[in-house]
GROMACS .gro file of C-alpha atoms in nm:
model
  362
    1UNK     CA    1  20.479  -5.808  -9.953
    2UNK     CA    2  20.857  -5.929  -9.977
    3UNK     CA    3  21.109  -5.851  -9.814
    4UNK     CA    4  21.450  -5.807  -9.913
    5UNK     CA    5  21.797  -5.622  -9.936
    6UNK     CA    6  21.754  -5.257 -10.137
    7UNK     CA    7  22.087  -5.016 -10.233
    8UNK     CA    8  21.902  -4.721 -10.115
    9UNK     CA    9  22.008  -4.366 -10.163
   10UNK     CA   10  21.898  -4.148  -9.877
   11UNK     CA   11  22.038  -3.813  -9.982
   12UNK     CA   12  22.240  -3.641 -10.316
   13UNK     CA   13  22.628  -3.698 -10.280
   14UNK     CA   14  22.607  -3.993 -10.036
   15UNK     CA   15  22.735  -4.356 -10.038
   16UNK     CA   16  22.437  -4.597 -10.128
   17UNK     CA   17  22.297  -4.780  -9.827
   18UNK     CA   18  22.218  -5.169  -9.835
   19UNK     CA   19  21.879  -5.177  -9.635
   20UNK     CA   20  21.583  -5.417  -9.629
   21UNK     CA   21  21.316  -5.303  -9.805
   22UNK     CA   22  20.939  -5.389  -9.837
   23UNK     CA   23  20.812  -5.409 -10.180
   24UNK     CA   24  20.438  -5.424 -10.263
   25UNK     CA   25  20.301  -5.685 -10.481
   26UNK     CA   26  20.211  -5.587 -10.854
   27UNK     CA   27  19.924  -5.399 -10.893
   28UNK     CA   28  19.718  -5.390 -11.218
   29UNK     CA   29  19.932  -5.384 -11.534
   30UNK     CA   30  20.240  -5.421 -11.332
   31UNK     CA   31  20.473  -5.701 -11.288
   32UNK     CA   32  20.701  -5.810 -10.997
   33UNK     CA   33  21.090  -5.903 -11.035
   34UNK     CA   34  21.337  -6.095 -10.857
   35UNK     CA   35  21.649  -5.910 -11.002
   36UNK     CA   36  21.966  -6.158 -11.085
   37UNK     CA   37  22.207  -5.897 -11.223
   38UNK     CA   38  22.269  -5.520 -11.249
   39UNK     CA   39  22.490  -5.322 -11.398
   40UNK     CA   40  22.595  -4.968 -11.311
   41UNK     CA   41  22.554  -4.692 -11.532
   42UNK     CA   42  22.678  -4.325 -11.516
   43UNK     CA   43  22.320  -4.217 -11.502
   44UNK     CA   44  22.288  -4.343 -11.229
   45UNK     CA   45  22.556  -4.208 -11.063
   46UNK     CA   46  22.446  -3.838 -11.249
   47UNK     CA   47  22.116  -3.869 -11.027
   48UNK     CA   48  22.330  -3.955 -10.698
   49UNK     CA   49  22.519  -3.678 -10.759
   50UNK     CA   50  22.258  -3.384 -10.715
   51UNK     CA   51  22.308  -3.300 -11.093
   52UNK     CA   52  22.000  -3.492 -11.261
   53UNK     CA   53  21.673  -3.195 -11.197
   54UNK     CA   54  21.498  -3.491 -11.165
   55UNK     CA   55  21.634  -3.680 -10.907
   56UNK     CA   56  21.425  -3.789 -10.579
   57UNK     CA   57  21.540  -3.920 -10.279
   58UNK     CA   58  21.512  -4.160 -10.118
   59UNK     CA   59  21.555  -4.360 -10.433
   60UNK     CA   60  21.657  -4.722 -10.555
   61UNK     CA   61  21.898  -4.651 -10.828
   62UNK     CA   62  21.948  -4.903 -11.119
   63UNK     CA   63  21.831  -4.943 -11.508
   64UNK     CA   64  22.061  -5.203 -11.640
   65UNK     CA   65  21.950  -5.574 -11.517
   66UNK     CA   66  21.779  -5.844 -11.557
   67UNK     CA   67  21.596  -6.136 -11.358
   68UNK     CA   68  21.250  -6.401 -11.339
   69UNK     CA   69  20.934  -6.263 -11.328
   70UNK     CA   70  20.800  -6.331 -10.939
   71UNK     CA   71  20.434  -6.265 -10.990
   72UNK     CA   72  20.240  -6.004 -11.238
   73UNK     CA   73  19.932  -5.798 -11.160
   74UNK     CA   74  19.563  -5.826 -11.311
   75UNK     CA   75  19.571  -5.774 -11.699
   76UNK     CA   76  19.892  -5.867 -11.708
   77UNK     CA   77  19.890  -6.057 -12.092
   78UNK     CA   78  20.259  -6.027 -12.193
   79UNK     CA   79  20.476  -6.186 -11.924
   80UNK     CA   80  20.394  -6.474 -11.641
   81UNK     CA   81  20.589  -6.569 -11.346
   82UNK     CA   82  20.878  -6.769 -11.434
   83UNK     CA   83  20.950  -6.547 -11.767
   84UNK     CA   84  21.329  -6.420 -11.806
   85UNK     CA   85  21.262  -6.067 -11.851
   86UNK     CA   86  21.523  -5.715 -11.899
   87UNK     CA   87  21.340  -5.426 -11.729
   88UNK     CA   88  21.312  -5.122 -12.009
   89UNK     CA   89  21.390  -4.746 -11.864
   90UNK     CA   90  21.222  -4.683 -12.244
   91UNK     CA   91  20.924  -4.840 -12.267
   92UNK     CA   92  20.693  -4.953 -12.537
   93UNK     CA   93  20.303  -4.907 -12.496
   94UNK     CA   94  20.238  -4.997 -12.877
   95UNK     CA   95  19.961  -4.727 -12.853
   96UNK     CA   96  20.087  -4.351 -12.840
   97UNK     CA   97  20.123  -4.176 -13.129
   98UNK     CA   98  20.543  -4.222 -13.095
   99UNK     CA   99  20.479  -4.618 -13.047
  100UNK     CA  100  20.306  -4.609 -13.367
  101UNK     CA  101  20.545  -4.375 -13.527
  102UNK     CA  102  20.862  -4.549 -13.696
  103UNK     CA  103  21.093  -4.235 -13.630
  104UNK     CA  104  21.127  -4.269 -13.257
  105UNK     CA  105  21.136  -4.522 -12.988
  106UNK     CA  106  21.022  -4.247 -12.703
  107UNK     CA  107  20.736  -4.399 -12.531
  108UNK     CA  108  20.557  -4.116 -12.373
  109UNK     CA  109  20.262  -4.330 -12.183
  110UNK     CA  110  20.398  -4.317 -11.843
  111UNK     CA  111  20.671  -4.040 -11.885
  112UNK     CA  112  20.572  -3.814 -11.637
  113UNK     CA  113  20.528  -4.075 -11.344
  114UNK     CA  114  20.866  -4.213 -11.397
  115UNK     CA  115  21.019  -3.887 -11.386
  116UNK     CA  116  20.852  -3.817 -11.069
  117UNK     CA  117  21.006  -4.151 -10.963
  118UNK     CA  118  20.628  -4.333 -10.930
  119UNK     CA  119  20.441  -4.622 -11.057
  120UNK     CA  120  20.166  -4.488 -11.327
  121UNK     CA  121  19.920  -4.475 -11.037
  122UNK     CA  122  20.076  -4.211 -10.897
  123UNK     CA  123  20.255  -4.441 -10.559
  124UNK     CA  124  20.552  -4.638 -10.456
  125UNK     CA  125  20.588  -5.008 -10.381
  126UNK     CA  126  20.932  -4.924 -10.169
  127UNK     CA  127  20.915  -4.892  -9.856
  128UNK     CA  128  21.208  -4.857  -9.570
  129UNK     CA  129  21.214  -4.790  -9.254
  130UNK     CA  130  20.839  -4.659  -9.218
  131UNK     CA  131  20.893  -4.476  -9.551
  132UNK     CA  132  20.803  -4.423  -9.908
  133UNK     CA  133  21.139  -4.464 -10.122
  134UNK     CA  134  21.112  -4.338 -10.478
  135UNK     CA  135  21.116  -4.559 -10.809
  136UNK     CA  136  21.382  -4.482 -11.084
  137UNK     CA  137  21.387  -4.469 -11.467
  138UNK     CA  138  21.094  -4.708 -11.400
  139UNK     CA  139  21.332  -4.959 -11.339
  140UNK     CA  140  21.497  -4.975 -10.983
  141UNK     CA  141  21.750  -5.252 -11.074
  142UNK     CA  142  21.940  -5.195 -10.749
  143UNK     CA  143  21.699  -5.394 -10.546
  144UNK     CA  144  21.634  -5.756 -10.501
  145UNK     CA  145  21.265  -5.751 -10.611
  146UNK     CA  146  21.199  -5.478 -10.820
  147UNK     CA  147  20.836  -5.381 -10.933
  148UNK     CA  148  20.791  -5.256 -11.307
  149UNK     CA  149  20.529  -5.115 -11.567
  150UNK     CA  150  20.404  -5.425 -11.792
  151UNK     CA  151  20.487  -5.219 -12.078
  152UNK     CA  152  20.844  -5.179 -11.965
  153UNK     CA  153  20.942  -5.523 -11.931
  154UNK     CA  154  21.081  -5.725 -12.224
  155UNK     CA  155  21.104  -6.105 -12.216
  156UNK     CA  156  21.389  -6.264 -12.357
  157UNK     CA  157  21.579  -6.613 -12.386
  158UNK     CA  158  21.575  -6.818 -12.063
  159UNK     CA  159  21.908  -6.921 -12.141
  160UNK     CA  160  22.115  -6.605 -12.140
  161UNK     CA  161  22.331  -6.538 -11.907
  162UNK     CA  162  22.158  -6.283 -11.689
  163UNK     CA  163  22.497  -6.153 -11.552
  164UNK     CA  164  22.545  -6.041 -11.944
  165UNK     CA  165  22.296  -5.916 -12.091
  166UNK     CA  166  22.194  -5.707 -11.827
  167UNK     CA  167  22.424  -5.491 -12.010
  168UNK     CA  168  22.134  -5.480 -12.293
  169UNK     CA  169  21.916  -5.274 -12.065
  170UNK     CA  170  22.126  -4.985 -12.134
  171UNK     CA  171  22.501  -4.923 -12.241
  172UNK     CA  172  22.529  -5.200 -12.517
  173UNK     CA  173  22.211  -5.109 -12.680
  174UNK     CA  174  22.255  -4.744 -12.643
  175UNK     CA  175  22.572  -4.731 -12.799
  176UNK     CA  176  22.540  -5.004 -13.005
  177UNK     CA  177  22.186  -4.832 -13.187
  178UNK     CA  178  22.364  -4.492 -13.212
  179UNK     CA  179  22.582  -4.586 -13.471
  180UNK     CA  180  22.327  -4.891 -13.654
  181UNK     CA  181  22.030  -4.655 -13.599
  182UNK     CA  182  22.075  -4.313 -13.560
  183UNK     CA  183  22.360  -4.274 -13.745
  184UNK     CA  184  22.331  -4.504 -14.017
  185UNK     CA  185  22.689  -4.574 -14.016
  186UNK     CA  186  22.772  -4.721 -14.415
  187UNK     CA  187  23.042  -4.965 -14.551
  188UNK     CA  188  23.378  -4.746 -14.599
  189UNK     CA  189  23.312  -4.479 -14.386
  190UNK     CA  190  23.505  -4.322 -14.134
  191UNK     CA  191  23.401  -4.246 -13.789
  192UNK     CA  192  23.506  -4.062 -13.473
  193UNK     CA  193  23.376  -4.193 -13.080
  194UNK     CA  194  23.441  -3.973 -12.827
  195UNK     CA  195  23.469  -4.134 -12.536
  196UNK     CA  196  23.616  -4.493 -12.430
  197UNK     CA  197  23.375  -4.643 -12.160
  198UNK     CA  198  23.135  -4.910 -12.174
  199UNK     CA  199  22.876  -4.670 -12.480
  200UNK     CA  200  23.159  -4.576 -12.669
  201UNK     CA  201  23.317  -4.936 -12.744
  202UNK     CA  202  22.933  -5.033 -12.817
  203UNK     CA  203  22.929  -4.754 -13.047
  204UNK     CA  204  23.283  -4.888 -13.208
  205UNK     CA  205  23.136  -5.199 -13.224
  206UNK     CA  206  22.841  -5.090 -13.415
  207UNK     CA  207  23.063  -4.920 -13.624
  208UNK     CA  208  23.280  -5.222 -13.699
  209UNK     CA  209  22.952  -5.448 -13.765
  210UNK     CA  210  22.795  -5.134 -14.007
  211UNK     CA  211  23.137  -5.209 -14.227
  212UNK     CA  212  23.321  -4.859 -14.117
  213UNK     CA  213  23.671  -4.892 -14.239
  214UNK     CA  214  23.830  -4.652 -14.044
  215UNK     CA  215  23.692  -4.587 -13.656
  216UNK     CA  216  23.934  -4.274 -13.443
  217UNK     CA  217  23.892  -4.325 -13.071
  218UNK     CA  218  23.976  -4.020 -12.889
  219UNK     CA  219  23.995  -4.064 -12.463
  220UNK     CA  220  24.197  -3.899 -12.254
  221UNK     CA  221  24.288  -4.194 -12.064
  222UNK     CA  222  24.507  -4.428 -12.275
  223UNK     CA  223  24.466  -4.749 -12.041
  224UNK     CA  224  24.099  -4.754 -12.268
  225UNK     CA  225  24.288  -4.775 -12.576
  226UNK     CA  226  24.380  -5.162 -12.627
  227UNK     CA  227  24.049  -5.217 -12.566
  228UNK     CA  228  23.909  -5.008 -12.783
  229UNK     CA  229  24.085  -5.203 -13.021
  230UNK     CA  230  24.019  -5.564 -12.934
  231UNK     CA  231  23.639  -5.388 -13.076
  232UNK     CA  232  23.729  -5.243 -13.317
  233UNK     CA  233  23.909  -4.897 -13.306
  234UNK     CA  234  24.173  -4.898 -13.588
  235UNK     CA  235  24.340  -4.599 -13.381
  236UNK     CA  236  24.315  -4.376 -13.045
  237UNK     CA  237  24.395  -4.065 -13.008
  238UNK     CA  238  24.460  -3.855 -12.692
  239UNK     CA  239  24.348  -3.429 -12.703
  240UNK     CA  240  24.589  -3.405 -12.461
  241UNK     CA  241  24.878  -3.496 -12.729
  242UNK     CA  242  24.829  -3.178 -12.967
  243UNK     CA  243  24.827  -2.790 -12.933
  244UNK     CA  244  24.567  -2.715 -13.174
  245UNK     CA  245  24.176  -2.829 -13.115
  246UNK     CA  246  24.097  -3.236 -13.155
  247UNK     CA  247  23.840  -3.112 -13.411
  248UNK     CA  248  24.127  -2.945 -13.633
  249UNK     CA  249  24.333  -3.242 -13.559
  250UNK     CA  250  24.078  -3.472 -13.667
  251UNK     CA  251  23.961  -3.296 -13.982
  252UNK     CA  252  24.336  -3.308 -14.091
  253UNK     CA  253  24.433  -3.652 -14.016
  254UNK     CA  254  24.080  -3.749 -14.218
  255UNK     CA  255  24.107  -3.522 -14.530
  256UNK     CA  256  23.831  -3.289 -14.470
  257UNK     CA  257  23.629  -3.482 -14.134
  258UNK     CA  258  23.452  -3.782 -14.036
  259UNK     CA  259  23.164  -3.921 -14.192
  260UNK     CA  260  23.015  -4.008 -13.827
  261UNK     CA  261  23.121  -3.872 -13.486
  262UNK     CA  262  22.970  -4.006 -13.159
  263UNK     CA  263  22.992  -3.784 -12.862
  264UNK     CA  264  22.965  -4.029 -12.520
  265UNK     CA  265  23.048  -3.839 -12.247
  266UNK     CA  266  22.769  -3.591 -12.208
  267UNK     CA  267  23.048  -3.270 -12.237
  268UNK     CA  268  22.894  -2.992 -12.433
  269UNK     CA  269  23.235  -2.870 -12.493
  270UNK     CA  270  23.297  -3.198 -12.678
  271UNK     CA  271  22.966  -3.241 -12.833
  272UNK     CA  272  23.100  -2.884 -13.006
  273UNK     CA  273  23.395  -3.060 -13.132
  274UNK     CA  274  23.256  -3.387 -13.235
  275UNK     CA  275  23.029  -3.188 -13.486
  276UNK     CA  276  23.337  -2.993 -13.579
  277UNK     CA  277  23.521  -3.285 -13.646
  278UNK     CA  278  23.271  -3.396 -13.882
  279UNK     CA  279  23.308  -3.358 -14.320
  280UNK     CA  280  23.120  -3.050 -14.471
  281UNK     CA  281  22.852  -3.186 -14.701
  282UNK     CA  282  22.747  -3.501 -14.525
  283UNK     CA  283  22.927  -3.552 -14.195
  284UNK     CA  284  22.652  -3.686 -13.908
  285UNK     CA  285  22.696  -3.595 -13.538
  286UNK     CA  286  22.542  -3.815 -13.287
  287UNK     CA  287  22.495  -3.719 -12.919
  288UNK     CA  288  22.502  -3.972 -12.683
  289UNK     CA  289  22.658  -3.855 -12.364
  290UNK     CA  290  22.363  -3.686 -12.113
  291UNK     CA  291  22.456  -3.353 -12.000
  292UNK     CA  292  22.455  -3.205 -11.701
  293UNK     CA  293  22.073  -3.000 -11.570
  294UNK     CA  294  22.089  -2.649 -11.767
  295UNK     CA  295  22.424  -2.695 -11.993
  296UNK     CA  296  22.349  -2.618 -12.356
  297UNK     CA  297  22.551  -2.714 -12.686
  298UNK     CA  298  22.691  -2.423 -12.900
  299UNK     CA  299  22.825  -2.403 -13.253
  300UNK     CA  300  22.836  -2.164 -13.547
  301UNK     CA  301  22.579  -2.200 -13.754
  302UNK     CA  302  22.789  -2.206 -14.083
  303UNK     CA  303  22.850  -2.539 -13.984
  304UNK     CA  304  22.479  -2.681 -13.990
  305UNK     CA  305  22.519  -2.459 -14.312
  306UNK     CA  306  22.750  -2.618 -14.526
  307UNK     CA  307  22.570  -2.963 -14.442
  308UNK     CA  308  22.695  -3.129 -14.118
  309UNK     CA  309  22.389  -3.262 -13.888
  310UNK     CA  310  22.347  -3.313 -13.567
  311UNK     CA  311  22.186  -3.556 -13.395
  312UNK     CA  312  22.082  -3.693 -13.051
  313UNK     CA  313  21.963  -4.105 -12.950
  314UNK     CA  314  21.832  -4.239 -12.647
  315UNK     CA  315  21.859  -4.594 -12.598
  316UNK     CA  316  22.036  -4.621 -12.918
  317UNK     CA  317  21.638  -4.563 -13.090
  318UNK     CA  318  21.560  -4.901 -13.020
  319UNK     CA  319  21.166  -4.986 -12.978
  320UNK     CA  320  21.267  -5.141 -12.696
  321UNK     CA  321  21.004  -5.446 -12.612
  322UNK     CA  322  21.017  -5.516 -12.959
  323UNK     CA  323  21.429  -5.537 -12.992
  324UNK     CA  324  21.555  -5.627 -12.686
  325UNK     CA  325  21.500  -5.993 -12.785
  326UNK     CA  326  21.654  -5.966 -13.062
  327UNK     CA  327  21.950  -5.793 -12.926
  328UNK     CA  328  21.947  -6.100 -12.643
  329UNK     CA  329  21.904  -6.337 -12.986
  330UNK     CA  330  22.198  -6.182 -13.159
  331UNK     CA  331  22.418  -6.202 -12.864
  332UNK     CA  332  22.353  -6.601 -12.790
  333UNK     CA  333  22.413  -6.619 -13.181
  334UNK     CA  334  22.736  -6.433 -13.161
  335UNK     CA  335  22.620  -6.104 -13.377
  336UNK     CA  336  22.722  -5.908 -13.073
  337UNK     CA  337  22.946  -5.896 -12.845
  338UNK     CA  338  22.842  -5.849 -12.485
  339UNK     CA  339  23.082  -6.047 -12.231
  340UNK     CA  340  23.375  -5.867 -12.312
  341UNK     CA  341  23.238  -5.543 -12.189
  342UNK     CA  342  23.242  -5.696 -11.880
  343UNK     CA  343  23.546  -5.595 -11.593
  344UNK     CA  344  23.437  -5.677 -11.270
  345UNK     CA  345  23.185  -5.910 -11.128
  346UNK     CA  346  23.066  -5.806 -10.717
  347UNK     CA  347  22.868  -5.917 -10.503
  348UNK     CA  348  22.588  -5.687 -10.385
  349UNK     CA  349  22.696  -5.581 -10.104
  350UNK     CA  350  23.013  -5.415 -10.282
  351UNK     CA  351  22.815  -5.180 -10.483
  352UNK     CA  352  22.953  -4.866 -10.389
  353UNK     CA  353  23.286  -5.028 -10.452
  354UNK     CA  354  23.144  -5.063 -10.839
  355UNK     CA  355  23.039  -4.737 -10.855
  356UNK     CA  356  23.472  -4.583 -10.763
  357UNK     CA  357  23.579  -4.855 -11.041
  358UNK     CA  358  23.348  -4.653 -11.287
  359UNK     CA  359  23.415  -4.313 -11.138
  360UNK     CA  360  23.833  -4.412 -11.185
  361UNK     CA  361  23.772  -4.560 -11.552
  362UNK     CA  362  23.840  -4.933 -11.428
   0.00000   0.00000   0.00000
């Protein structure tokens, strides 16, 4: 057993809480991890919330990071200590019938014991304090040592920069995928992201790479826009700065709509007008923002109709064991960008101070 410092969450709504945890050693087909990095994610802060219908407490948040393998469990064939590994929230067990089909990257092997914030067995290797403390997304990253599935654990590069790509466990590749994969974004075509923060510039930059030759950022808060820029946003566009609908606005200032629209906030209101905003005929819709427990997306159905889709991606459809690497690989050969998504660099113990510079758009 090791010892070391945890960012627990006791309760919904509450500050996280630096403790020292115990955690278990690997058990079969698992694999230990002394953490390097993390990242935070607005997932995470959904679950700490209350919102997520999922959410267990106690719980060590965290599914963006990255770190060395400490030990692995028996049948472990994959990864051995030492490895530089990027835990997966998706994983990839190569044998379900959605491994094995092309269409999807949705791993459904150990589903229902991540949701329920376990290890496949059914247990916890947390402990604090005399008690069990849940698992999340499979991941944990907010811990020192973290213990993961062997199937959600990709190894990549030893020399990246853990403190970067970190970012590949979740936001870069999410966004990034959404407009590469899902969408399909093609040379000349004009796109819409809705949504600023650290998916939606992934998604511009996907954009960018996919040849788009016109990419509309729309955010309400304009300190995002020269960034947005520096990757690739030709303009920005604030909602607040017109009477009539951003949809309406949009379809005028594009002749008829966007080829692509990304919705990254997780607003069904805005998922609404990012479908909207997209060209009868052809125009593609991608979801990307989670929404909150029970919300549902509306529309008229004219507008499925007269040939918009709509779509949804998680983890940018990525098979993630498989691509990871090569999303590592294309960032040490300068395909992607991945350091300049970075703002601020803390120490652990600031965490909670990382989680206001999200919740304030820093």
């Amino acid at each position: 057993v090791i010892k070391c410092k945890a960012a627990i969450a006791w309760e919904a709504g509450k500050p996280l809480s630096l403790e020292e945890v115990e955690v278990a050693p690997p058990k079969a087909h698992e694999v230990r991890i002394k953490i390097v990095a993390t990242a935070v994610c607005h997932t995470d802060a959904y679950t700490l919330s209350g919102a997520d219908p999922e959410g267990c407490f106690p719980v060590i948040l965290g599914h963006e990071g990255a770190g060395i393998v400490e030990s692995v469990g028996e049948g472990v064939t994959k990864v051995k200590p030492g490895d530089t590994v990027i835990p997966l929230y998706i994983p990839q067990c190569g044998e379900c019938k959605f491994c094995k089909n092309p269409k999807t990257n949705l791993c459904q092997k150990i589903r229902i014991t991540q949701g329920k914030g376990v290890m496949p067995d059914g247990t916890s290797r947390f402990t604090c304090k005399g008690k069990q403390i849940y698992h999340f997304m499979g991941t944990s990253t907010f811990s020192e040592y973290t213990v993961v599935a062997d199937i959600s654990v990709a190894k990549i590069d030893a020399a990246a920069p853990l403190d970067k790509v970190c970012l590949l466990g979740c936001g870069i590749s999410t966004g990034y995928g959404a407009a590469v994969n899902t969408a399909k974004v093609e040379p000349g075509s004009t796109c819409a992201v809705f949504g600023l923060g650290g998916v939606g510039l992934a998604v511009i930059m996907g954009c960018k790479i996919a040849g788009a030759s016109r990419i509309i950022g729309i955010d309400l808060n304009k300190d995002k826009y020269a960034r947005a820029k520096e990757f690739g946003a030709t303009e920005c566009i604030s909602p607040q700065d017109f009477k009539k609908p951003i949809q309406e606005v949009l379809v005028e200032m594009t002749d008829g709509g966007v080829d692509y629209s990304f919705e990254c906030i997780g607003n069904v209101g805005i998922m609404r007008a990012a479908l909207e905003a997209c060209h009868k005929g052809w125009g593609v819709s991608v979801i990307v923002g989670v929404a909150a427990a029970g919300q549902e997306i509306s529309t008229r159905p004219f507008q499925l109709v007269t040939g918009r889709t709509w779509k949804g991606t998680a983890f940018g459809g990525w098979k993630s064991v498989d691509s990871v690497p090569k999303l590592v690989a294309d960032y040490m050969s300068k395909k992607i960008k991945v350091d300049e998504f970075v703002t601020h660099t803390l120490p652990f113990d600031k965490i909670n101070e990382a989680f206001e510079l999200m919740h304030t758009g820093k």
